[in-house]
């Protein structure tokens, strides 16, 4: 009898444990645990690619003449998780210019060198609600305190990188991007030359910063280094590793190198959330709810903190300079995963 009760008690106990484990995982799932299940991620990358590959909205940026020559139909989607697993579809090995997607990474370099207050005090962190190269924004925000993700603040960020010469400063930025991506990246020289010949507006930004004591190297040198930085070639896969390094608390998940102190990761992601899409940042936060950064080369990197980076590459951009198919793909995957940082809504 005692023995039988013991058996019954054991059975009841193990049943309770099993039920509570199942309940726990169900609660975690509804509370927004983002799946990194390989089959799910593989399927979602492919689905996003298939769903949006025929979208023709937007057109390749042409204010940098060389960019207009990039084949408009290129399209790739990539996920790299914080553990380094990679899922891809489409043109993920085509090297395109990183453009403004470089901006949060240079801000990260400055934080790593000088602390996060340096960005707050010397550049600012306010979203402008204006286009990426808005002169007006620099005039209405006191002390030209814009943020490192618009051109003005990005040129200021470049000027803050500690170096003895413009060449050293650029090499430091390139080396940082190499460590973030675990690759040996190269400038796409034709795009660099094309932008260098047509970047009068950025030179105007640098002189406005100069006139306001908000640039920290020679202004024209800063514009040139910034232009080279924007012309660095990356593939969607490499960009996804850069984003995954942020998702993995500053440690590159492939090379295992610590590239950014964990305490700066939320600062970089906050900048991306508030200003990563410029005058569309509000809509992006509303629709996708993920920190992300766009570039006129067609790349977008979004970060699901602690989990993964989702990248899209498609050269057709809208009026805000944001890639249409890249944004749609990331938004779709984020929604399917319930990855919105404000909650899965489920
Ligand atoms: O300075 C520029 O205009 C370009 N090198 C970068 C602009 C950019 O990528 C805007 N983003 N979507």
Short mmCIF file of N, CA, C and O and ligand atoms in Angstrom, two decimals, residues 63-64 99-101 103 132 151 195 202 226 230 278 293-297 320-322, ligand 1:
data_model
loop_
_atom_site.label_atom_id
_atom_site.label_comp_id
_atom_site.label_asym_id
_atom_site.label_seq_id
_atom_site.Cartn_x
_atom_site.Cartn_y
_atom_site.Cartn_z
N UNK A 63 21.85 60.88 -56.68
CA UNK A 63 22.56 62.12 -56.35
C UNK A 63 24.06 61.85 -56.17
O UNK A 63 24.86 62.75 -56.21
N UNK A 64 24.41 60.55 -55.99
CA UNK A 64 25.80 60.11 -56.12
C UNK A 64 25.80 59.35 -57.45
O UNK A 64 25.28 58.22 -57.52
N UNK A 99 27.44 53.10 -47.11
CA UNK A 99 26.82 54.43 -46.94
C UNK A 99 26.46 54.68 -45.47
O UNK A 99 27.26 54.39 -44.60
N UNK A 100 25.24 55.15 -45.22
CA UNK A 100 24.90 55.58 -43.85
C UNK A 100 24.78 54.44 -42.85
O UNK A 100 24.67 54.70 -41.65
N UNK A 101 24.77 53.20 -43.32
CA UNK A 101 24.74 52.09 -42.35
C UNK A 101 26.03 52.08 -41.54
O UNK A 101 26.11 51.51 -40.46
N UNK A 103 27.22 54.65 -40.09
CA UNK A 103 27.20 55.71 -39.06
C UNK A 103 27.11 55.20 -37.62
O UNK A 103 27.87 55.66 -36.76
N UNK A 132 18.10 63.09 -44.20
CA UNK A 132 19.42 62.78 -43.65
C UNK A 132 20.45 63.88 -43.84
O UNK A 132 21.42 63.96 -43.11
N UNK A 151 23.82 63.14 -41.60
CA UNK A 151 25.13 63.46 -42.18
C UNK A 151 25.95 64.40 -41.30
O UNK A 151 27.14 64.16 -41.06
N UNK A 195 31.20 60.31 -55.26
CA UNK A 195 30.63 61.12 -54.15
C UNK A 195 31.56 62.28 -53.80
O UNK A 195 31.09 63.38 -53.52
N UNK A 202 27.60 68.11 -48.07
CA UNK A 202 28.28 67.64 -46.86
C UNK A 202 29.39 68.59 -46.45
O UNK A 202 29.66 68.78 -45.26
N UNK A 226 34.77 60.78 -44.05
CA UNK A 226 33.37 60.34 -44.01
C UNK A 226 32.95 59.76 -45.36
O UNK A 226 32.29 58.71 -45.43
N UNK A 230 31.71 55.95 -46.15
CA UNK A 230 30.43 55.61 -46.79
C UNK A 230 30.65 54.71 -48.00
O UNK A 230 29.73 54.01 -48.43
N UNK A 278 15.80 58.21 -40.31
CA UNK A 278 15.63 59.66 -40.50
C UNK A 278 14.17 60.08 -40.30
O UNK A 278 13.57 59.70 -39.30
N UNK A 293 19.38 50.60 -39.10
CA UNK A 293 20.02 51.70 -39.84
C UNK A 293 19.99 51.42 -41.32
O UNK A 293 20.28 50.31 -41.75
N UNK A 294 19.67 52.47 -42.06
CA UNK A 294 19.55 52.37 -43.52
C UNK A 294 20.73 53.08 -44.20
O UNK A 294 21.39 53.91 -43.60
N UNK A 295 20.92 52.78 -45.49
CA UNK A 295 21.92 53.49 -46.28
C UNK A 295 21.44 53.63 -47.71
O UNK A 295 20.69 52.76 -48.19
N UNK A 296 21.86 54.70 -48.40
CA UNK A 296 21.40 54.90 -49.78
C UNK A 296 21.96 53.87 -50.75
O UNK A 296 21.54 53.82 -51.91
N UNK A 297 22.91 53.06 -50.30
CA UNK A 297 23.38 51.95 -51.13
C UNK A 297 22.35 50.83 -51.18
O UNK A 297 22.50 49.87 -51.93
N UNK A 320 13.07 59.10 -48.66
CA UNK A 320 13.84 59.31 -47.42
C UNK A 320 15.23 58.68 -47.52
O UNK A 320 16.05 58.82 -46.61
N UNK A 321 15.49 57.97 -48.64
CA UNK A 321 16.81 57.32 -48.82
C UNK A 321 16.84 55.93 -48.20
O UNK A 321 17.91 55.37 -47.97
N UNK A 322 15.65 55.36 -47.94
CA UNK A 322 15.57 54.05 -47.29
C UNK A 322 15.12 52.98 -48.30
O UNK A 322 14.17 53.20 -49.06
O1 LIG B 1 26.51 61.52 -47.27
C1 LIG B 1 25.73 60.98 -48.04
O2 LIG B 1 24.83 61.60 -48.59
C2 LIG B 1 25.89 59.51 -48.32
N1 LIG B 1 27.27 59.15 -48.35
C3 LIG B 1 25.18 58.69 -47.28
C4 LIG B 1 23.72 59.04 -47.15
C5 LIG B 1 22.87 57.89 -46.77
O3 LIG B 1 23.23 56.74 -46.88
C6 LIG B 1 21.48 58.21 -46.35
N2 LIG B 1 20.77 57.03 -45.96
N3 LIG B 1 19.90 56.38 -46.21
#
